[in-house]
Amino acid sequence: MGKKFESTPAYQKGLIGEEIVKKYLEKFGNVVRRPNETAKSGASLIDFVVEQIIEYENDKKDSRSYISLAEVKVKSTNDYSYGRFQVYMFPKTQIDRYKLYAKEKDLSLSIYIVDEKRENIYCGLINDSPGIEEPLRIEDKSFPLDLEQSNGLGMYRVYSIHQFVKVGKIDFTDLERLRSIKFSNSDKKIFKSLQNFSKDVSNEDLVKESRAVVLKYLDIKLPENIPSKNKKLSEFVKSFRPKLNRIPTCFFYEIYHAVHNINIEKNISALVSKFYPLLDEIRHERQKTSYKIPEVIDIKNSAKKVSELKTPNNTLLEIFEIEGNNPRFFVGIGTLRSASGDESLCKFHWGICDSIKTVSSFFYIYGVSKSKYDDETLSVPLKDVSLIVNEYAFNRVDEISKYKVAKEFLLWWEEVSEPYLEPQTEDKQEENSLHQKNNSFTAEDIQSIGEIADSIMEVMNVDRQNAIQAAIKMKSKELNMDLTPLIELLK
């Protein structure tokens, strides 16, 4: 591979894309290495050999290892059929070589797409089922399909974007690295749209709105408030942490887009180089989890279904009861996922499952679950549902639309779950009573209620009185204190 090629923007972006995917794979505990056939120049048909080691939390001796292959592409979508479909395109000869290589090695091969425009990492299996070679019918087209290029570049294999699964978000720092590499000096500066803001708006108005977003979330004006000295700039950026700690993760991308737009207009790269790593650090801290297979608590007594509830997004949520057991009521993980907007597919990882590992436990219930390690049919205690979905909504949701679904579910759950909440024993009531006496209620808590109410108004589109009532209830549970006298003041 020549030095001239290695200096091209495509090669440089490709290296960053490989770093992004390698980092993504390694966070699961995978061992990622280059293939044995890699040339001295670094060239190889396939980017990585991945050894996945699966361990169980309750049995360190029980572990399994799987070998697979991974190929990385930094790509953006193409329009197909007059823009009706968004697709990813590959030279057909390249796809054929991947298939042959995987067959010779007798290993599964995944293609990872790093799409800086969509800001996500996508994955598709090329030689296993279900995979990107399985036909997918959309309207009058069936994907994948082969397309002869009119420019003489040969046959291309065309896949719908829906044949690839989103597996992660690209870090803010990595997005900026990718976007800093231009294919030519004439490349347009790409402004990022903001939530609830027209895509047809002028760049001037978009920058104005971006400044308003930064003022709203960080209480600063950019670029006016940026210190001139580097030492003061570091302290300035560190001062954002308390404010960011109170903001759900999904709004980090809104803040990132706003700062990105201001940076294009005014060049605040000195601040950006320190601010994006802070956003990544807080996000990673929140979304940290164990990737070992968790222990599943086995309940021998049979369960019976006692209720079916239709959630705001029309998911049928079933409630099961095990008499004489503590806890007594349960809901299935699969339906809880759907009800709260969690679309993650990975077994035991991401979304609701990571939240369960953080604040609750997995249960295997006879008569309900099909398999002890089938995360689609495992259950969680009903009493933990609010904790689980709150943790998921605040920490693990990266998209505002999904955050809204989760918060809408929580407001609904507050109303319908009460008949199934188990009464406390006298010992528990006494313990909580002592806890309440030791708790203090401060002016900061009042301020926190106001901030929670503001978020509810913004997301749920309700009036302030109802938002404050909901915020008081949430604060009551957090402090384990009776704050209903505050609700009386609203009447």
XYZ file of C-alpha atoms in Angstrom:
491
model
C 0.000 0.000 0.000
C 1.643 3.238 -1.157
C 2.263 6.315 0.959
C 0.257 8.365 -1.528
C -2.857 6.263 -0.866
C -2.266 6.308 2.902
C -2.463 10.093 2.835
C -5.894 10.150 1.161
C -8.993 11.241 3.132
C -10.687 7.878 2.454
C -7.771 5.961 3.999
C -7.583 8.284 7.007
C -11.331 7.990 7.647
C -11.034 4.224 7.275
C -8.389 4.055 10.007
C -10.595 6.058 12.364
C -13.536 3.788 11.528
C -11.460 0.722 12.416
C -10.467 2.313 15.735
C -14.131 3.045 16.498
C -15.267 -0.536 15.821
C -12.288 -2.079 17.621
C -13.069 0.034 20.690
C -16.744 -0.972 20.432
C -15.908 -4.702 20.218
C -13.351 -4.596 23.042
C -15.759 -3.036 25.519
C -17.599 -6.395 25.556
C -14.399 -8.131 26.634
C -13.635 -9.399 23.121
C -10.065 -9.987 21.988
C -9.655 -8.203 18.632
C -6.647 -8.839 16.357
C -5.601 -8.607 12.740
C -5.885 -11.749 10.554
C -2.790 -13.925 10.156
C -2.767 -13.102 6.431
C -2.249 -9.382 7.077
C 0.595 -8.007 4.955
C 3.459 -5.921 6.369
C 1.780 -2.836 4.919
C -1.285 -3.579 7.084
C -3.435 -4.603 4.127
C -5.824 -7.543 4.495
C -9.135 -8.640 3.025
C -10.803 -8.681 6.462
C -10.029 -6.124 9.161
C -10.384 -8.161 12.365
C -10.580 -11.595 13.920
C -12.776 -11.363 17.022
C -12.611 -13.804 19.925
C -15.698 -13.472 22.072
C -15.342 -14.906 25.573
C -18.687 -15.458 27.297
C -18.558 -15.722 31.094
C -21.293 -16.184 33.672
C -21.335 -13.940 36.748
C -22.139 -16.769 39.144
C -19.691 -19.314 37.679
C -16.227 -18.068 36.719
C -15.208 -21.554 35.575
C -18.054 -21.696 33.051
C -16.910 -19.684 30.042
C -17.117 -20.182 26.300
C -15.166 -18.754 23.400
C -16.386 -17.948 19.881
C -14.288 -16.806 16.912
C -15.765 -14.572 14.195
C -14.640 -12.097 11.539
C -15.303 -8.376 11.253
C -14.931 -5.985 8.327
C -15.250 -2.206 8.827
C -16.527 0.339 6.322
C -16.888 4.090 6.808
C -19.930 4.825 4.672
C -22.848 7.156 4.246
C -26.150 6.194 2.667
C -26.960 6.510 -1.030
C -30.306 7.423 -2.572
C -31.879 4.709 -4.714
C -34.885 4.765 -7.039
C -35.171 8.558 -7.206
C -34.553 8.924 -3.490
C -37.339 6.562 -2.380
C -34.910 4.257 -0.566
C -31.801 4.793 1.533
C -29.209 2.122 0.775
C -25.613 1.047 1.336
C -23.708 -0.010 -1.799
C -20.700 -2.321 -2.180
C -18.837 -3.603 -5.255
C -20.343 -7.041 -5.868
C -16.889 -8.590 -6.383
C -15.952 -7.374 -2.892
C -19.005 -9.011 -1.307
C -18.253 -12.253 -3.187
C -14.681 -12.247 -1.828
C -15.958 -11.764 1.731
C -18.338 -14.706 1.367
C -15.618 -16.957 -0.040
C -13.148 -15.992 2.695
C -15.702 -16.658 5.470
C -16.595 -20.013 3.896
C -12.926 -21.050 3.698
C -12.400 -20.117 7.358
C -15.779 -21.612 8.376
C -16.480 -18.486 10.460
C -19.288 -15.941 10.557
C -18.475 -12.532 9.088
C -20.036 -9.225 10.138
C -19.779 -5.990 8.194
C -19.677 -2.951 10.494
C -20.648 0.380 8.960
C -19.467 3.576 10.650
C -21.898 6.199 9.333
C -20.842 9.672 10.447
C -23.907 11.254 8.827
C -26.294 9.084 10.861
C -23.814 9.153 13.822
C -24.192 5.426 14.437
C -22.415 2.084 14.090
C -24.396 -0.537 12.151
C -23.793 -4.254 11.763
C -24.927 -6.913 9.307
C -24.057 -10.619 9.119
C -23.026 -11.550 5.598
C -22.977 -15.361 5.679
C -25.307 -16.354 8.542
C -29.034 -16.220 9.132
C -30.608 -13.824 9.832
C -28.296 -11.621 7.807
C -28.091 -8.988 5.107
C -28.418 -11.586 2.321
C -31.922 -12.564 3.429
C -34.457 -10.954 1.052
C -36.267 -7.899 2.414
C -39.300 -6.591 0.531
C -39.980 -2.847 0.794
C -42.826 -1.537 -1.354
C -42.052 -2.728 -4.907
C -38.360 -3.546 -4.331
C -36.609 -6.582 -2.923
C -33.206 -6.121 -1.249
C -30.384 -6.936 -1.673
C -30.213 -6.365 -5.410
C -27.447 -6.047 -7.986
C -27.090 -2.833 -9.936
C -24.894 -2.127 -12.956
C -23.232 1.286 -12.650
C -23.619 3.610 -15.632
C -20.127 5.042 -15.010
C -18.464 1.746 -15.908
C -17.470 0.816 -12.349
C -19.143 -2.566 -12.633
C -21.839 -4.358 -10.649
C -22.792 -3.158 -7.171
C -24.576 -5.052 -4.395
C -27.275 -2.804 -2.934
C -28.622 -3.291 0.604
C -31.430 -1.422 2.322
C -30.366 0.401 5.478
C -33.008 -1.700 7.264
C -30.929 -4.843 6.684
C -28.278 -3.500 9.059
C -28.840 -3.318 12.821
C -27.791 -0.272 14.830
C -25.390 -1.486 17.518
C -24.053 1.760 18.977
C -23.546 5.503 18.797
C -20.285 7.046 17.631
C -18.524 8.995 20.387
C -18.593 12.780 20.095
C -14.795 12.998 19.875
C -14.721 10.372 17.101
C -17.478 12.139 15.173
C -15.411 15.309 15.230
C -12.308 13.425 14.063
C -14.247 11.977 11.123
C -15.801 15.321 10.231
C -12.484 17.144 10.375
C -11.247 15.112 7.356
C -12.466 16.665 4.122
C -12.264 15.083 0.679
C -11.611 18.485 -0.870
C -11.358 22.141 0.118
C -14.667 22.723 -1.617
C -16.572 20.384 0.742
C -19.508 22.175 2.303
C -19.577 22.731 6.036
C -22.334 20.479 7.372
C -24.604 22.017 9.978
C -26.590 19.614 12.178
C -30.334 20.015 12.620
C -31.813 20.414 16.090
C -34.820 18.768 17.721
C -38.154 20.391 16.799
C -36.432 22.785 14.398
C -37.184 22.918 10.675
C -34.562 21.328 8.416
C -35.215 24.026 5.807
C -34.155 26.865 8.091
C -31.206 29.056 7.137
C -27.800 28.359 8.667
C -27.890 31.780 10.293
C -31.130 30.961 12.150
C -29.829 27.479 12.995
C -26.740 28.971 14.678
C -28.981 31.389 16.557
C -31.113 28.485 17.789
C -27.949 26.523 18.644
C -26.795 29.350 20.897
C -30.208 29.253 22.601
C -29.833 25.489 23.201
C -26.416 25.975 24.843
C -27.788 28.785 27.012
C -30.751 26.625 28.051
C -28.741 23.545 29.079
C -25.388 24.992 30.181
C -26.387 28.543 31.119
C -23.585 30.083 29.046
C -23.355 32.167 25.896
C -21.102 30.928 23.105
C -18.715 32.175 21.953
C -18.910 35.250 24.223
C -18.268 33.465 27.557
C -15.202 31.459 26.468
C -12.077 32.388 28.524
C -9.039 33.442 26.533
C -6.437 31.554 28.584
C -6.065 27.777 28.219
C -5.870 27.105 31.986
C -9.073 29.011 32.612
C -10.689 27.231 29.656
C -10.055 23.833 31.290
C -11.728 24.982 34.506
C -14.536 26.539 32.465
C -15.307 23.220 30.765
C -15.054 21.283 34.053
C -17.707 23.610 35.509
C -20.250 22.116 33.052
C -20.195 18.734 34.797
C -22.759 19.519 37.573
C -25.170 20.876 34.954
C -24.645 17.896 32.641
C -25.144 15.481 35.556
C -28.748 16.683 35.792
C -29.486 16.257 32.078
C -30.707 12.950 30.549
C -28.124 11.444 28.182
C -30.332 11.807 25.097
C -30.032 15.601 25.279
C -26.226 15.337 25.020
C -26.631 14.906 21.269
C -28.756 18.063 21.056
C -26.043 19.932 22.969
C -23.326 18.403 20.764
C -25.147 19.458 17.578
C -25.597 22.980 18.929
C -21.896 23.338 19.847
C -20.935 21.780 16.492
C -22.980 24.423 14.620
C -21.482 27.292 16.612
C -18.002 25.888 16.001
C -18.583 25.878 12.239
C -19.724 29.505 12.375
C -17.239 30.949 14.888
C -14.391 28.370 15.236
C -14.366 27.547 18.936
C -12.124 24.505 18.439
C -10.176 25.137 21.679
C -13.385 24.653 23.692
C -14.598 21.772 21.506
C -11.376 19.788 22.062
C -12.079 19.767 25.820
C -15.883 19.724 25.826
C -16.556 16.663 23.637
C -14.316 14.391 25.768
C -16.280 15.516 28.842
C -19.571 14.557 27.161
C -18.117 11.156 26.220
C -16.755 10.583 29.734
C -20.091 11.266 31.447
C -22.004 9.173 28.905
C -19.609 6.227 29.307
C -19.823 6.446 33.118
C -23.613 6.302 32.952
C -23.781 3.454 30.471
C -21.104 1.289 32.072
C -22.236 -2.271 32.692
C -21.015 -5.818 33.149
C -20.963 -7.894 29.966
C -20.896 -11.206 31.787
C -24.083 -13.263 31.611
C -25.907 -12.307 34.840
C -27.216 -14.694 37.444
C -30.874 -15.603 36.948
C -32.919 -16.251 40.090
C -34.901 -19.459 39.687
C -38.438 -19.498 41.182
C -39.868 -23.023 41.276
C -43.503 -22.081 42.015
C -45.760 -21.683 39.006
C -47.053 -18.243 38.091
C -50.476 -17.233 36.859
C -51.413 -14.252 34.727
C -53.595 -11.854 36.690
C -53.893 -8.864 34.385
C -53.264 -7.430 30.905
C -52.630 -3.700 30.585
C -52.425 -1.751 27.334
C -49.568 0.762 27.507
C -49.499 4.219 25.836
C -47.681 2.771 22.789
C -50.222 -0.115 22.566
C -47.968 -2.821 24.001
C -49.868 -5.504 25.899
C -48.157 -5.680 29.303
C -48.968 -8.871 31.214
C -48.737 -9.081 34.993
C -48.019 -12.427 36.657
C -48.509 -13.449 40.272
C -46.751 -16.101 42.365
C -48.704 -16.559 45.584
C -46.625 -16.840 48.727
C -43.500 -15.538 47.022
C -41.672 -12.302 47.799
C -41.705 -10.504 45.418
C -45.166 -11.554 44.343
C -45.900 -9.752 41.044
C -43.777 -9.816 37.876
C -43.706 -8.485 34.319
C -41.865 -9.979 31.348
C -38.721 -8.261 30.079
C -39.761 -8.532 26.427
C -43.008 -6.620 26.858
C -41.372 -4.134 29.255
C -38.819 -3.401 26.549
C -41.505 -2.755 23.960
C -43.639 -0.692 26.329
C -40.751 1.634 27.229
C -39.444 2.015 23.674
C -36.321 -0.143 24.073
C -35.475 -1.736 20.713
C -32.135 -3.337 21.606
C -31.681 -6.872 20.307
C -28.540 -8.066 22.074
C -29.102 -10.778 24.655
C -28.653 -9.447 28.222
C -26.902 -6.281 26.995
C -27.958 -2.655 26.400
C -31.158 -0.851 27.206
C -33.542 -2.351 29.733
C -31.313 -5.368 30.409
C -28.389 -3.158 31.458
C -30.766 -1.175 33.682
C -31.998 -4.402 35.282
C -28.402 -5.386 36.084
C -27.953 -1.968 37.709
C -31.086 -1.705 39.873
C -32.863 -5.081 39.930
C -32.511 -8.804 39.133
C -33.511 -11.318 36.469
C -36.046 -14.023 37.396
C -36.904 -17.308 35.731
C -40.551 -18.147 36.389
C -42.091 -21.531 35.640
C -45.140 -21.344 33.429
C -44.025 -18.004 31.963
C -40.423 -18.160 30.769
C -39.500 -20.515 27.946
C -35.818 -20.723 28.815
C -33.745 -19.709 31.794
C -31.460 -17.598 29.597
C -34.017 -16.335 27.080
C -34.042 -12.581 27.736
C -37.268 -12.167 25.762
C -39.236 -14.212 28.310
C -37.417 -13.568 31.577
C -39.218 -11.487 34.177
C -38.546 -8.722 36.696
C -40.409 -7.789 39.884
C -43.237 -5.362 39.246
C -42.072 -3.232 42.190
C -38.802 -2.509 40.312
C -40.356 -1.419 37.015
C -40.232 2.323 37.794
C -36.606 2.083 38.944
C -35.611 0.113 35.851
C -37.303 2.379 33.301
C -36.142 5.562 35.057
C -32.553 4.310 34.983
C -32.940 3.349 31.330
C -34.561 6.663 30.331
C -32.029 8.895 32.082
C -28.781 7.019 31.456
C -29.077 4.685 28.477
C -31.383 6.296 25.928
C -29.451 8.228 23.277
C -32.415 9.477 21.258
C -34.925 12.086 22.451
C -37.843 10.318 20.739
C -37.189 7.117 22.712
C -36.757 9.115 25.919
C -40.233 10.557 25.393
C -41.708 7.062 24.994
C -40.067 5.917 28.246
C -41.223 8.989 30.210
C -44.760 8.641 28.849
C -44.747 5.022 30.012
C -43.569 6.070 33.503
C -46.340 8.638 33.914
C -48.889 6.003 32.859
C -47.291 3.358 35.102
C -47.570 5.691 38.107
C -51.358 5.564 37.712
C -51.979 1.893 36.873
C -49.435 -0.006 38.992
C -50.738 0.868 42.465
C -53.152 -2.130 42.789
C -50.192 -4.502 42.294
C -47.700 -2.850 44.643
C -47.258 -5.145 47.615
C -48.117 -3.786 51.072
C -45.169 -3.252 53.367
C -44.662 -5.350 56.452
C -44.649 -3.668 59.886
C -40.857 -4.051 60.068
C -40.461 -2.410 56.684
C -42.821 0.426 57.594
C -40.861 1.053 60.798
C -37.570 1.007 58.867
C -38.932 3.521 56.346
C -40.319 5.675 59.134
C -36.875 5.864 60.757
C -35.353 6.606 57.376
C -37.802 9.471 56.870
C -36.942 10.955 60.259
C -33.266 10.924 59.347
C -33.921 12.477 55.945
C -33.838 16.242 55.520
C -35.697 18.257 52.918
C -33.731 21.243 51.673
C -34.082 24.211 49.355
C -32.023 22.233 46.831
C -34.758 19.590 46.764
C -37.359 22.280 45.993
C -35.146 23.487 43.161
C -34.746 19.912 41.941
C -38.556 19.470 41.822
C -38.772 22.571 39.653
C -36.126 21.240 37.277
C -37.853 17.851 37.026
C -41.159 19.631 36.321
C -39.503 21.693 33.575
C -38.252 18.488 31.911
C -41.697 16.858 32.158
C -43.354 19.937 30.599
C -40.841 19.951 27.769
C -41.122 16.254 26.973
C -44.737 15.463 27.842
C -46.410 18.727 26.763
C -48.465 19.059 29.994
C -49.277 22.152 32.025
C -46.986 23.200 34.870
C -49.344 22.210 37.699
C -49.579 18.589 36.513
C -45.846 18.537 35.838
C -45.070 19.727 39.371
C -47.426 17.113 40.875
C -45.613 14.356 38.965
C -42.227 15.798 39.983
C -43.268 15.857 43.671
C -44.297 12.182 43.492
C -40.975 11.256 41.900
C -39.047 13.226 44.550
C -41.102 11.573 47.309
C -39.953 8.136 46.120
C -36.351 9.284 45.752
C -36.201 10.707 49.315
C -38.622 8.139 50.766
C -40.560 11.015 52.315
C -44.201 12.056 52.246
C -44.239 15.294 50.257
C -47.998 15.352 49.577
C -48.406 18.604 51.614
C -46.605 20.292 48.718
C -49.307 19.089 46.332
C -51.932 20.657 48.590
C -50.257 24.045 48.033
C -51.038 23.777 44.308
C -54.797 23.626 44.886
